[in-house]
Amino acid sequence: MLVAAAVCPCPPLLVPEVAAGAAPELDAARDACLDAVGVLAASRPELLVVVGPGDDRSAGPRPAGARGSFRGVGVDLDVTLGDAPPDAAAPDRPLPQSLAVGAWLLGRARWTGAPVEGFVLAESEGAPECAAVGGSLARRAERVALLVMGDGSACRTLKAPGYLDERAAAFDAGATEALGSADLDALAALDVALARELKAAGRAPWQLLGGAARDAGLAGRLLYEDAPYGVGYTVAAWS
């Protein structure tokens, strides 16, 4: 059963080494993410699953010990998802960007709690499929926690990666309200096609969270919301 969840954005810029001189601009977001991870630790889960978006080729589970890198954005920095069992074979599938940021965040928080695994959700998955995966993950152990990585729209300003789309602010406001209040029905109702048009990569992981939290009785708390660089970032904690 799901006992806690943390919702965090997953831009590489969250990593100070990547952001370089612009690092202070996301200090508030980093602090909120660390607070959300603290809620996960306080829930004393038996298993922590880091969930994030990816393409169809990268979709699927990632075992403890899976490795990721920020070399693709010009930084010589590697990360590992939790600790692999001593006798485990070396994972052969690298972490996509979303889970690499999640692994970095857990390292920053000095996570020493439950074992950590990962799951990459294809951005093409529909809402029912996302919810079904969430329900399956929630049944992996008696006490499961999720670290849900994903950004809102990338169309909030003229300089945003997806340019300005007048629909973006309303989409992000609705998603943020749902995440901050743990509104499962509102998460399930997020428009898949609109999210794709707005480049909102967090839509699929958020709907996975909604499926995982069915019957869990969790309450949500909004810790951060902003749109630096024209991209919607939301941090929330459920417990």
mmCIF file of C-alpha atoms in Angstrom:
data_model
loop_
_atom_site.group_PDB
_atom_site.id
_atom_site.type_symbol
_atom_site.label_atom_id
_atom_site.label_comp_id
_atom_site.label_asym_id
_atom_site.label_seq_id
_atom_site.Cartn_x
_atom_site.Cartn_y
_atom_site.Cartn_z
ATOM 1 C CA MET A 1 0.000 0.000 0.000
ATOM 2 C CA LEU A 2 1.132 3.521 -0.722
ATOM 3 C CA VAL A 3 2.025 5.322 2.522
ATOM 4 C CA ALA A 4 3.667 8.491 1.162
ATOM 5 C CA ALA A 5 4.612 10.271 -2.033
ATOM 6 C CA ALA A 6 6.758 13.201 -3.060
ATOM 7 C CA VAL A 7 6.158 15.076 -6.302
ATOM 8 C CA CYS A 8 9.185 16.900 -7.700
ATOM 9 C CA PRO A 9 10.214 18.470 -11.015
ATOM 10 C CA CYS A 10 12.999 16.836 -12.973
ATOM 11 C CA PRO A 11 14.973 19.438 -14.968
ATOM 12 C CA PRO A 12 18.737 18.864 -15.046
ATOM 13 C CA LEU A 13 19.024 22.472 -13.851
ATOM 14 C CA LEU A 14 17.910 21.229 -10.435
ATOM 15 C CA VAL A 15 21.460 19.868 -10.141
ATOM 16 C CA PRO A 16 23.738 22.790 -9.170
ATOM 17 C CA GLU A 17 26.671 21.475 -11.199
ATOM 18 C CA VAL A 18 24.471 21.613 -14.302
ATOM 19 C CA ALA A 19 22.929 25.004 -13.511
ATOM 20 C CA ALA A 20 26.356 26.499 -12.720
ATOM 21 C CA GLY A 21 25.970 30.283 -12.314
ATOM 22 C CA ALA A 22 22.182 30.051 -12.436
ATOM 23 C CA ALA A 23 22.054 27.540 -9.570
ATOM 24 C CA PRO A 24 20.708 29.999 -6.918
ATOM 25 C CA GLU A 25 17.596 30.616 -9.021
ATOM 26 C CA LEU A 26 16.309 27.139 -8.129
ATOM 27 C CA ASP A 27 17.386 27.071 -4.477
ATOM 28 C CA ALA A 28 13.767 27.318 -3.296
ATOM 29 C CA ALA A 29 12.755 24.418 -5.530
ATOM 30 C CA ARG A 30 15.671 22.286 -4.290
ATOM 31 C CA ASP A 31 14.814 23.018 -0.663
ATOM 32 C CA ALA A 32 11.176 22.086 -1.262
ATOM 33 C CA CYS A 33 12.226 18.833 -2.941
ATOM 34 C CA LEU A 34 14.404 17.926 0.032
ATOM 35 C CA ASP A 35 11.487 18.646 2.371
ATOM 36 C CA ALA A 36 9.287 16.344 0.279
ATOM 37 C CA VAL A 37 11.869 13.560 0.428
ATOM 38 C CA GLY A 38 11.928 14.051 4.188
ATOM 39 C CA VAL A 39 8.218 13.194 4.246
ATOM 40 C CA LEU A 40 9.053 9.944 2.456
ATOM 41 C CA ALA A 41 11.703 9.090 5.015
ATOM 42 C CA ALA A 42 9.335 9.837 7.890
ATOM 43 C CA SER A 43 6.790 7.365 6.491
ATOM 44 C CA ARG A 44 9.252 4.497 7.011
ATOM 45 C CA PRO A 45 8.500 2.658 3.779
ATOM 46 C CA GLU A 46 9.661 -0.848 3.001
ATOM 47 C CA LEU A 47 10.256 0.131 -0.639
ATOM 48 C CA LEU A 48 10.823 3.446 -2.403
ATOM 49 C CA VAL A 49 10.119 3.619 -6.124
ATOM 50 C CA VAL A 50 11.355 6.589 -8.142
ATOM 51 C CA VAL A 51 9.000 7.202 -11.063
ATOM 52 C CA GLY A 52 9.631 9.451 -14.026
ATOM 53 C CA PRO A 53 8.767 9.979 -17.688
ATOM 54 C CA GLY A 54 10.692 8.624 -20.633
ATOM 55 C CA ASP A 55 10.211 7.546 -24.222
ATOM 56 C CA ASP A 56 8.897 4.171 -25.353
ATOM 57 C CA ARG A 57 12.395 2.697 -25.617
ATOM 58 C CA SER A 58 13.394 3.624 -22.073
ATOM 59 C CA ALA A 59 10.111 2.570 -20.416
ATOM 60 C CA GLY A 60 10.032 -0.103 -17.735
ATOM 61 C CA PRO A 61 11.541 -0.900 -14.350
ATOM 62 C CA ARG A 62 15.033 -0.035 -13.200
ATOM 63 C CA PRO A 63 16.680 -2.070 -10.442
ATOM 64 C CA ALA A 64 18.559 -0.743 -7.459
ATOM 65 C CA GLY A 65 22.050 0.199 -8.542
ATOM 66 C CA ALA A 66 21.018 1.443 -11.998
ATOM 67 C CA ARG A 67 23.278 4.240 -13.150
ATOM 68 C CA GLY A 68 22.660 7.589 -14.760
ATOM 69 C CA SER A 69 24.749 10.492 -15.955
ATOM 70 C CA PHE A 70 24.598 14.195 -16.713
ATOM 71 C CA ARG A 71 27.294 13.984 -19.348
ATOM 72 C CA GLY A 72 24.648 14.590 -21.982
ATOM 73 C CA VAL A 73 24.245 18.141 -20.655
ATOM 74 C CA GLY A 74 27.958 18.734 -20.435
ATOM 75 C CA VAL A 75 28.644 17.827 -16.802
ATOM 76 C CA ASP A 76 30.947 15.010 -15.706
ATOM 77 C CA LEU A 77 28.626 13.724 -12.995
ATOM 78 C CA ASP A 78 27.297 10.187 -12.517
ATOM 79 C CA VAL A 79 24.551 9.002 -10.164
ATOM 80 C CA THR A 80 23.318 5.648 -8.896
ATOM 81 C CA LEU A 81 19.764 4.700 -7.975
ATOM 82 C CA GLY A 82 20.041 3.356 -4.443
ATOM 83 C CA ASP A 83 22.361 0.478 -3.566
ATOM 84 C CA ALA A 84 22.433 -2.714 -5.582
ATOM 85 C CA PRO A 85 22.494 -6.036 -3.683
ATOM 86 C CA PRO A 86 26.064 -7.371 -3.372
ATOM 87 C CA ASP A 87 25.418 -10.291 -5.737
ATOM 88 C CA ALA A 88 23.410 -8.336 -8.336
ATOM 89 C CA ALA A 89 24.576 -8.121 -11.926
ATOM 90 C CA ALA A 90 25.466 -4.672 -13.210
ATOM 91 C CA PRO A 91 22.334 -3.027 -14.673
ATOM 92 C CA ASP A 92 22.614 -2.640 -18.440
ATOM 93 C CA ARG A 93 19.937 0.056 -18.973
ATOM 94 C CA PRO A 94 20.930 3.616 -18.016
ATOM 95 C CA LEU A 95 18.596 5.929 -16.173
ATOM 96 C CA PRO A 96 16.782 8.501 -18.299
ATOM 97 C CA GLN A 97 17.102 12.129 -17.317
ATOM 98 C CA SER A 98 14.043 12.125 -15.047
ATOM 99 C CA LEU A 99 15.289 9.254 -12.902
ATOM 100 C CA ALA A 100 18.858 10.555 -12.923
ATOM 101 C CA VAL A 101 17.583 13.758 -11.320
ATOM 102 C CA GLY A 102 15.614 11.646 -8.827
ATOM 103 C CA ALA A 103 18.728 9.636 -7.987
ATOM 104 C CA TRP A 104 20.691 12.860 -7.530
ATOM 105 C CA LEU A 105 17.981 14.207 -5.223
ATOM 106 C CA LEU A 106 18.075 11.097 -3.037
ATOM 107 C CA GLY A 107 21.845 11.397 -2.861
ATOM 108 C CA ARG A 108 21.524 15.040 -1.878
ATOM 109 C CA ALA A 109 19.052 14.032 0.838
ATOM 110 C CA ARG A 110 21.409 11.242 1.957
ATOM 111 C CA TRP A 111 18.678 8.644 1.680
ATOM 112 C CA THR A 112 19.454 5.684 3.939
ATOM 113 C CA GLY A 113 15.984 4.246 4.341
ATOM 114 C CA ALA A 114 14.200 1.594 2.340
ATOM 115 C CA PRO A 115 15.603 -0.061 -0.788
ATOM 116 C CA VAL A 116 15.201 2.056 -3.907
ATOM 117 C CA GLU A 117 13.997 0.985 -7.333
ATOM 118 C CA GLY A 118 12.935 2.934 -10.404
ATOM 119 C CA PHE A 119 10.198 2.874 -12.990
ATOM 120 C CA VAL A 120 10.195 4.771 -16.280
ATOM 121 C CA LEU A 121 6.751 5.528 -17.656
ATOM 122 C CA ALA A 122 6.376 6.197 -21.376
ATOM 123 C CA GLU A 123 4.889 9.637 -21.982
ATOM 124 C CA SER A 124 2.624 8.035 -24.592
ATOM 125 C CA GLU A 125 0.724 5.950 -22.014
ATOM 126 C CA GLY A 126 -2.933 6.785 -21.529
ATOM 127 C CA ALA A 127 -4.513 7.691 -18.202
ATOM 128 C CA PRO A 128 -5.975 4.221 -17.433
ATOM 129 C CA GLU A 129 -2.660 2.531 -18.176
ATOM 130 C CA CYS A 130 -0.779 4.966 -15.935
ATOM 131 C CA ALA A 131 -3.216 4.364 -13.087
ATOM 132 C CA ALA A 132 -2.934 0.604 -13.504
ATOM 133 C CA VAL A 133 0.856 0.750 -13.256
ATOM 134 C CA GLY A 134 0.499 2.871 -10.119
ATOM 135 C CA GLY A 135 -1.808 0.335 -8.533
ATOM 136 C CA SER A 136 0.652 -2.443 -9.314
ATOM 137 C CA LEU A 137 3.571 -0.524 -7.787
ATOM 138 C CA ALA A 138 1.558 0.218 -4.643
ATOM 139 C CA ARG A 139 1.108 -3.524 -4.125
ATOM 140 C CA ARG A 140 4.834 -4.267 -4.261
ATOM 141 C CA ALA A 141 5.141 -4.119 -0.457
ATOM 142 C CA GLU A 142 3.121 -3.443 2.681
ATOM 143 C CA ARG A 143 4.544 0.089 2.872
ATOM 144 C CA VAL A 144 5.483 1.695 -0.450
ATOM 145 C CA ALA A 145 6.606 5.285 -1.043
ATOM 146 C CA LEU A 146 6.872 7.000 -4.414
ATOM 147 C CA LEU A 147 9.200 9.761 -5.547
ATOM 148 C CA VAL A 148 7.336 11.094 -8.583
ATOM 149 C CA MET A 149 9.466 13.132 -10.972
ATOM 150 C CA GLY A 150 7.861 15.274 -13.662
ATOM 151 C CA ASP A 151 7.493 18.805 -15.005
ATOM 152 C CA GLY A 152 4.414 20.760 -15.937
ATOM 153 C CA SER A 153 3.944 22.573 -19.228
ATOM 154 C CA ALA A 154 6.949 23.938 -21.096
ATOM 155 C CA CYS A 155 4.950 26.751 -22.707
ATOM 156 C CA ARG A 156 4.497 29.417 -20.063
ATOM 157 C CA THR A 157 6.542 32.225 -21.684
ATOM 158 C CA LEU A 158 7.860 33.326 -25.053
ATOM 159 C CA LYS A 159 11.301 31.986 -24.126
ATOM 160 C CA ALA A 160 10.002 28.636 -22.842
ATOM 161 C CA PRO A 161 11.182 25.471 -24.610
ATOM 162 C CA GLY A 162 7.754 25.115 -26.223
ATOM 163 C CA TYR A 163 7.163 28.851 -26.779
ATOM 164 C CA LEU A 164 4.125 30.581 -25.291
ATOM 165 C CA ASP A 165 0.793 28.776 -25.267
ATOM 166 C CA GLU A 166 -2.073 30.619 -23.607
ATOM 167 C CA ARG A 167 -3.503 27.312 -22.328
ATOM 168 C CA ALA A 168 -0.388 26.438 -20.331
ATOM 169 C CA ALA A 169 -1.014 28.508 -17.203
ATOM 170 C CA ALA A 170 -4.496 27.059 -16.691
ATOM 171 C CA PHE A 171 -3.268 23.507 -17.254
ATOM 172 C CA ASP A 172 -0.478 23.960 -14.703
ATOM 173 C CA ALA A 173 -2.826 25.597 -12.200
ATOM 174 C CA GLY A 174 -5.219 22.664 -12.407
ATOM 175 C CA ALA A 175 -2.465 20.093 -12.088
ATOM 176 C CA THR A 176 -0.853 21.946 -9.187
ATOM 177 C CA GLU A 177 -4.180 22.189 -7.353
ATOM 178 C CA ALA A 178 -4.736 18.454 -7.826
ATOM 179 C CA LEU A 179 -1.226 17.571 -6.655
ATOM 180 C CA GLY A 180 -1.367 19.900 -3.678
ATOM 181 C CA SER A 181 -4.707 18.548 -2.491
ATOM 182 C CA ALA A 182 -4.216 14.877 -3.497
ATOM 183 C CA ASP A 183 -7.288 15.105 -5.721
ATOM 184 C CA LEU A 184 -7.213 11.707 -7.427
ATOM 185 C CA ASP A 185 -10.173 12.351 -9.708
ATOM 186 C CA ALA A 186 -8.686 15.616 -10.955
ATOM 187 C CA LEU A 187 -5.387 13.879 -11.711
ATOM 188 C CA ALA A 188 -7.194 11.126 -13.603
ATOM 189 C CA ALA A 189 -9.019 13.778 -15.629
ATOM 190 C CA LEU A 190 -5.875 15.569 -16.879
ATOM 191 C CA ASP A 191 -6.149 15.877 -20.653
ATOM 192 C CA VAL A 192 -3.579 13.567 -22.231
ATOM 193 C CA ALA A 193 -3.636 15.259 -25.649
ATOM 194 C CA LEU A 194 -3.391 18.748 -24.176
ATOM 195 C CA ALA A 195 -0.533 17.707 -21.909
ATOM 196 C CA ARG A 196 1.329 16.410 -24.947
ATOM 197 C CA GLU A 197 0.768 19.646 -26.842
ATOM 198 C CA LEU A 198 2.015 21.649 -23.854
ATOM 199 C CA LYS A 199 5.029 19.342 -23.395
ATOM 200 C CA ALA A 200 3.942 18.538 -19.820
ATOM 201 C CA ALA A 201 6.102 15.473 -19.178
ATOM 202 C CA GLY A 202 4.782 15.063 -15.638
ATOM 203 C CA ARG A 203 1.273 14.119 -16.755
ATOM 204 C CA ALA A 204 1.899 10.362 -16.977
ATOM 205 C CA PRO A 205 3.771 10.052 -13.642
ATOM 206 C CA TRP A 206 1.110 12.169 -11.916
ATOM 207 C CA GLN A 207 -1.631 9.888 -13.192
ATOM 208 C CA LEU A 208 0.417 6.886 -12.062
ATOM 209 C CA LEU A 209 0.494 8.463 -8.597
ATOM 210 C CA GLY A 210 -3.265 8.889 -8.701
ATOM 211 C CA GLY A 211 -3.695 5.187 -9.398
ATOM 212 C CA ALA A 212 -1.246 4.192 -6.672
ATOM 213 C CA ALA A 213 -3.050 6.316 -4.083
ATOM 214 C CA ARG A 214 -6.544 4.874 -4.596
ATOM 215 C CA ASP A 215 -7.884 3.736 -1.217
ATOM 216 C CA ALA A 216 -4.718 4.933 0.541
ATOM 217 C CA GLY A 217 -6.405 7.918 2.208
ATOM 218 C CA LEU A 218 -3.428 10.251 1.786
ATOM 219 C CA ALA A 219 -3.593 14.029 2.198
ATOM 220 C CA GLY A 220 -1.561 16.392 0.023
ATOM 221 C CA ARG A 221 0.444 19.496 0.800
ATOM 222 C CA LEU A 222 1.800 21.957 -1.752
ATOM 223 C CA LEU A 223 5.402 22.933 -1.024
ATOM 224 C CA TYR A 224 6.401 24.903 -4.134
ATOM 225 C CA GLU A 225 4.961 26.161 -7.418
ATOM 226 C CA ASP A 226 6.610 28.374 -9.997
ATOM 227 C CA ALA A 227 7.517 28.530 -13.679
ATOM 228 C CA PRO A 228 11.178 29.496 -13.981
ATOM 229 C CA TYR A 229 12.393 29.452 -17.571
ATOM 230 C CA GLY A 230 8.770 29.122 -18.688
ATOM 231 C CA VAL A 231 8.360 25.557 -17.385
ATOM 232 C CA GLY A 232 5.872 24.643 -14.672
ATOM 233 C CA TYR A 233 7.487 23.147 -11.561
ATOM 234 C CA THR A 234 5.416 21.756 -8.693
ATOM 235 C CA VAL A 235 6.598 20.185 -5.439
ATOM 236 C CA ALA A 236 4.079 18.420 -3.209
ATOM 237 C CA ALA A 237 4.112 15.870 -0.418
ATOM 238 C CA TRP A 238 1.447 13.249 0.294
ATOM 239 C CA SER A 239 1.201 11.378 3.566
#
